[in-house]
Coordinates of C-alpha atoms and ligand atoms in Angstrom, one line a residue:
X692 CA -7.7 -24.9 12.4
X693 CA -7.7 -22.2 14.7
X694 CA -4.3 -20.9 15.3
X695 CA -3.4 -18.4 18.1
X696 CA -2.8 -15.1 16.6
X697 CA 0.7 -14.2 18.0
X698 CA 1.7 -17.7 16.2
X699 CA -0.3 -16.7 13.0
X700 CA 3.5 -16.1 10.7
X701 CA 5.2 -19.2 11.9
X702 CA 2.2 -21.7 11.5
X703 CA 1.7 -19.8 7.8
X704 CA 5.4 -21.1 7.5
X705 CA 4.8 -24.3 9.0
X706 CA 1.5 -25.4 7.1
X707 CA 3.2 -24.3 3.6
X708 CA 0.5 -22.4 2.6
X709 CA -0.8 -18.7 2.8
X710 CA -4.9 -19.2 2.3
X711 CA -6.0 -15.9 0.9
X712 CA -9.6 -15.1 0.8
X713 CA -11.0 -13.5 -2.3
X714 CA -13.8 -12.3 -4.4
X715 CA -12.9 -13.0 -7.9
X716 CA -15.3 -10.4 -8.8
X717 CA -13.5 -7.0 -8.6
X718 CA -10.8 -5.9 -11.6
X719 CA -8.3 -5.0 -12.0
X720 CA -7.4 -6.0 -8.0
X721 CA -9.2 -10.2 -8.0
X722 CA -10.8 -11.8 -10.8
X723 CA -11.7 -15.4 -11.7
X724 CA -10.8 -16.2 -15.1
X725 CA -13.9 -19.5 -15.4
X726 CA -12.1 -20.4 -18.9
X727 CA -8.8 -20.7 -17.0
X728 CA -9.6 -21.6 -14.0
X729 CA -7.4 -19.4 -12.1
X730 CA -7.5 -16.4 -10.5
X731 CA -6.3 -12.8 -11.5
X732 CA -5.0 -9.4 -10.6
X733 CA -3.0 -6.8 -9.2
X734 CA -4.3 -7.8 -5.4
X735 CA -3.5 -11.9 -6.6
X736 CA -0.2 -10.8 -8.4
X737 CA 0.8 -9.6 -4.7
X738 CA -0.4 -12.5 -2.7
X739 CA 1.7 -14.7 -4.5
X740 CA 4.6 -12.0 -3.8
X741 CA 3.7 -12.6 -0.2
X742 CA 3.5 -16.1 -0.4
X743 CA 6.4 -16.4 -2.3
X744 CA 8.5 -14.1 0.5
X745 CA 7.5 -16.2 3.4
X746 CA 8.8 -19.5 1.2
X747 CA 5.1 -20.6 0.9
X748 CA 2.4 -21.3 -1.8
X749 CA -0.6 -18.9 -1.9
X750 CA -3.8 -20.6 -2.1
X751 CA -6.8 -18.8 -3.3
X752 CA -10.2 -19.5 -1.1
X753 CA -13.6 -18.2 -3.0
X754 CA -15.7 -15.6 -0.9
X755 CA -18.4 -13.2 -1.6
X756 CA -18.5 -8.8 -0.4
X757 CA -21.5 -10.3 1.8
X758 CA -19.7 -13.7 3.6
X759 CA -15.6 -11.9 3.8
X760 CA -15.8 -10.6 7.3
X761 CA -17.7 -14.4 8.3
X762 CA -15.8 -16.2 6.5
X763 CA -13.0 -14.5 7.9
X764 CA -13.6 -14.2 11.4
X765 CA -14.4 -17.9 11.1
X766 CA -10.6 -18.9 10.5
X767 CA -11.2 -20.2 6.2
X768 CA -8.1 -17.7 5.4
X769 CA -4.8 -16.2 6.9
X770 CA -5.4 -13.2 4.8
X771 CA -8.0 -11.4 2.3
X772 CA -6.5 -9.5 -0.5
X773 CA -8.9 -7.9 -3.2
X774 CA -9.6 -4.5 -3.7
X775 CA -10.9 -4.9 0.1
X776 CA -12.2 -1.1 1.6
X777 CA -10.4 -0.2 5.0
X778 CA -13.7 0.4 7.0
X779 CA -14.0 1.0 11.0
X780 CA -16.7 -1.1 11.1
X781 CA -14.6 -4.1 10.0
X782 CA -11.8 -3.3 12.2
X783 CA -13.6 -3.6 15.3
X784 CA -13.3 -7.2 13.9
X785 CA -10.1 -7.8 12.0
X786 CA -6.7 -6.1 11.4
X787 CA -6.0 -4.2 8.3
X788 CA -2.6 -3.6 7.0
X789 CA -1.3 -0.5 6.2
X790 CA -3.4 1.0 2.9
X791 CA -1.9 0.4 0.2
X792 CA -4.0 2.2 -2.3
X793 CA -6.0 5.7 -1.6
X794 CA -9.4 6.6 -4.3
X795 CA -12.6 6.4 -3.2
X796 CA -16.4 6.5 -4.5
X797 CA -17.3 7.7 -8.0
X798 CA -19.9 7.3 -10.8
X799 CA -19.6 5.5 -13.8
X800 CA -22.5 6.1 -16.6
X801 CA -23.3 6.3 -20.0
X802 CA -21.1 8.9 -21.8
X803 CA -24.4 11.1 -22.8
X804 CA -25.2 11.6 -18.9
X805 CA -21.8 12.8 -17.6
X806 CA -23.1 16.3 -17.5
X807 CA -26.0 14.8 -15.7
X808 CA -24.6 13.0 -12.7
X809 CA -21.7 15.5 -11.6
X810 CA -22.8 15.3 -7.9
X811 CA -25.0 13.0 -5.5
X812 CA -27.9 15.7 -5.6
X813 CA -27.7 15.2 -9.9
X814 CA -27.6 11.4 -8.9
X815 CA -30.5 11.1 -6.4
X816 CA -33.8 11.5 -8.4
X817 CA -36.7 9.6 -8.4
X818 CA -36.2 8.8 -12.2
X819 CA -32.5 7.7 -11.9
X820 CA -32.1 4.1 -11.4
X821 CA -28.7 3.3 -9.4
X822 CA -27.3 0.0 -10.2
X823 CA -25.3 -1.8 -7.4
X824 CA -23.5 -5.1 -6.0
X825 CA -24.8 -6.2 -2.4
X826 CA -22.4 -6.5 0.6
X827 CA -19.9 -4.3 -0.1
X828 CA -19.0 -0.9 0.6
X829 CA -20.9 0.6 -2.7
X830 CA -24.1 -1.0 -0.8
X831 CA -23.4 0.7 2.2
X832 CA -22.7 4.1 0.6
X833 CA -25.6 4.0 -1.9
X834 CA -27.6 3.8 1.1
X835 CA -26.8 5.6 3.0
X836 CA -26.3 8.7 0.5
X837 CA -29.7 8.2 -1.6
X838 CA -32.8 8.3 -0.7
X839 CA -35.0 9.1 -4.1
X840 CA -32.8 7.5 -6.2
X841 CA -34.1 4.0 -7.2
X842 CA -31.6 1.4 -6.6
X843 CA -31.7 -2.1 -7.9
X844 CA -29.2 -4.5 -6.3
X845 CA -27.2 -6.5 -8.7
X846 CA -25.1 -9.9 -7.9
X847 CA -22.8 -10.4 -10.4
X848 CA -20.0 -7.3 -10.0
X849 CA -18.4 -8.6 -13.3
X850 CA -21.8 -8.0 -15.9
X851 CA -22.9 -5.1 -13.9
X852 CA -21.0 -2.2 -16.2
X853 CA -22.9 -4.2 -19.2
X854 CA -26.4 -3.8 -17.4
X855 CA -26.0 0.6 -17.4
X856 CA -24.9 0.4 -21.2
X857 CA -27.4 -1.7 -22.4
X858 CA -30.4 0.6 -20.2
X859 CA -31.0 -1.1 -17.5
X860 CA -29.8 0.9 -15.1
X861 CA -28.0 4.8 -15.2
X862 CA -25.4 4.9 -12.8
X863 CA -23.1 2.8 -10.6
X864 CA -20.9 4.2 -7.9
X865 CA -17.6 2.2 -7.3
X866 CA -14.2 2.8 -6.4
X867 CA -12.5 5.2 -8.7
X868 CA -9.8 3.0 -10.1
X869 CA -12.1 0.8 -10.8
X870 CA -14.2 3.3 -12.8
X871 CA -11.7 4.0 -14.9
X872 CA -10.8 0.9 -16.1
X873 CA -14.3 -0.3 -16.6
X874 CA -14.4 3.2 -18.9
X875 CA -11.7 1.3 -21.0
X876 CA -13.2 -2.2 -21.0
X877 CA -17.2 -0.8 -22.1
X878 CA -16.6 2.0 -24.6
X879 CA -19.3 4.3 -24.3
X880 CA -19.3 4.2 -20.4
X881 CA -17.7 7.3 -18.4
X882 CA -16.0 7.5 -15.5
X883 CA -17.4 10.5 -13.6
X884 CA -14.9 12.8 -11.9
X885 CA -12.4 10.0 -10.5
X886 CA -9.9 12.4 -9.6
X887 CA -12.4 13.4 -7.4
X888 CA -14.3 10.6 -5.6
X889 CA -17.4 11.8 -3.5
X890 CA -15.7 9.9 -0.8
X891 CA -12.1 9.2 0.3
X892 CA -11.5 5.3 0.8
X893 CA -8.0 3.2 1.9
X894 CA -7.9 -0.1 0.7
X895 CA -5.8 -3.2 2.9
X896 CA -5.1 -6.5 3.6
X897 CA -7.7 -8.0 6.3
X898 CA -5.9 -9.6 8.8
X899 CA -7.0 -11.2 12.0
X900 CA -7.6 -9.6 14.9
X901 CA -4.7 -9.3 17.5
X902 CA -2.0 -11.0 14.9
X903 CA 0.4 -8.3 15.6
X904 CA 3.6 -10.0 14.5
X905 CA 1.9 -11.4 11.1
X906 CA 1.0 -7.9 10.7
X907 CA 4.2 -6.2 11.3
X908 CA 5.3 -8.9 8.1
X909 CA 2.7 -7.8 5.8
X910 CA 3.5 -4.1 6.4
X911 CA 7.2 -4.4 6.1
X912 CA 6.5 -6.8 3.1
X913 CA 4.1 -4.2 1.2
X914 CA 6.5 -1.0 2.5
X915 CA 9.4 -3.2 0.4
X916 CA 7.5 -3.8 -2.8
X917 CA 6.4 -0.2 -2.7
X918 CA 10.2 0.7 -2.0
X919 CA 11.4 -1.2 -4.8
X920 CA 9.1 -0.8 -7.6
X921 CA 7.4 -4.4 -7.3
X922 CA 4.3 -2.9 -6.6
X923 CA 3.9 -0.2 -9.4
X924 CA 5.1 -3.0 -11.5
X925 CA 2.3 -5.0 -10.4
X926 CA 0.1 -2.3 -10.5
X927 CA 1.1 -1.3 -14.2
X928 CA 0.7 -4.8 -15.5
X929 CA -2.7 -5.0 -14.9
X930 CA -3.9 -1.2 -15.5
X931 CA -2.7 -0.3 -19.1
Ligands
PRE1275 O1 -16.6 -3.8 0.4 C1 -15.5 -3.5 0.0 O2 -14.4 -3.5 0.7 C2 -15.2 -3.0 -1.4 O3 -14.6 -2.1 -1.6 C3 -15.7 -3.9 -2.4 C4 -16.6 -3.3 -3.5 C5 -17.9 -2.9 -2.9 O4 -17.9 -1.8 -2.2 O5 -18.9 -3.6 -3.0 C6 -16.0 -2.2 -4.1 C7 -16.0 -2.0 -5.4 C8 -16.4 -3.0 -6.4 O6 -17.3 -2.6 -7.3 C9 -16.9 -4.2 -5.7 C10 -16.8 -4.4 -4.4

């Protein structure tokens, strides 16, 4: 359906449901648990806050990094929570929140090559193979930032930490919180410098374009569960 976007909260209301699209790829913010069926994470815990606020039921709709901005601009989803990168490119498209989270791009690699990849000039040599998901914004900043370093495109953002410890591949550069809870999940992988990303990133909610009074909800709605501890909570749960 294609609602008008000044009437984006009320027909939320209306329709009883807040469709949130979502990776399912990408902890700790969205991840699809196959053996449960369901989906989960800090970024899913919230949606459901959401959801719950405007009386409604949050339903989660599958995307991919390389289909969001289609399938969002295309009207599948009111909203897309997941560990989504605030990006100027995307907002000549969509909305965005207020961030809600500030890290940015670091490495992750094998704990024997920490010294090794300290900066992007350690990182791009023609021997050092760069492992990375397509669509996203670690695709666009690989790119853009290497150009001797081999990088080999990966799909699956869930196995790809496996791929550098078994040798397939040296080094991945991802956000930093995500870094450092891969570091926890694969012993014997590193995060690199996270307190120090190469890059300064926001993450938001994407919202669509010109739905000023559905965002002006969302940001009051995040500024409350920042305000009362709903969010750290949130956050805590699923960071350890
Ligand atoms: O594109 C974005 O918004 C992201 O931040 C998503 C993205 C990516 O850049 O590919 C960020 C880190 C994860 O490793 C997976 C997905």
């Amino acid at each position: 359906q294609n609602i008008g976007a000044e009437n984006q909260l009320d027909a939320i209301i209306k329709d009883g449901k807040l469709r949130v699209c979502t990776t399912g790829d990408y902890k700790p913010f969205t991840f699809h648990d196959k053996t449960a069926d369901n989906y989960q994470g800090i970024d899913i815990d919230l949606a459901k806050s959401l959801a719950s606020s405007l009386g409604v039921e949050a339903e989660f709709v599958a995307t991919t990094w390389k289909k969001l901005l289609a399938d969002f601009t295309t009207g599948k989803c009111d909203i897309a929570m997941g560990g989504i990168s605030v990006t100027l490119e995307r907002q000549k498209q969509v909305f965005f929140s207020e961030p809600y989270l500030v890290n940015g791009k670091a490495p992750i690699a094998r704990c024997e090559d920490e010294a090794k990849f300290q900066s992007i000039a350690d990182i791009d040599k023609p021997d050092v193979t760069v492992i990375v998901n397509p669509g996203g914004t670690n695709e666009k900043f690989v790119r853009e930032k290497l150009s001797d370093a081999k990088i080999e495109i990966y799909p699956d953002n869930v196995t790809i930490f496996r791929q550098i410890l078994d040798g397939k591949a040296d080094v991945m550069i991802a956000e930093s919180v995500e870094t450092e809870l891969q570091e926890k999940l694969h012993p014997g992988l590193c995060a690199i410098n996270p307190e120090k990303p190469l890059q300064y990133g926001e993450m938001g909610y994407m919202l669509p374009e010109g739905a000023v009074v559905f965002k002006a909800y969302v940001d009051q709605w995040l500024h409350l569960a920042k305000a009362t501890g709903e969010f750290d909570r949130i956050y805590a749960s699923h960071v350890k």
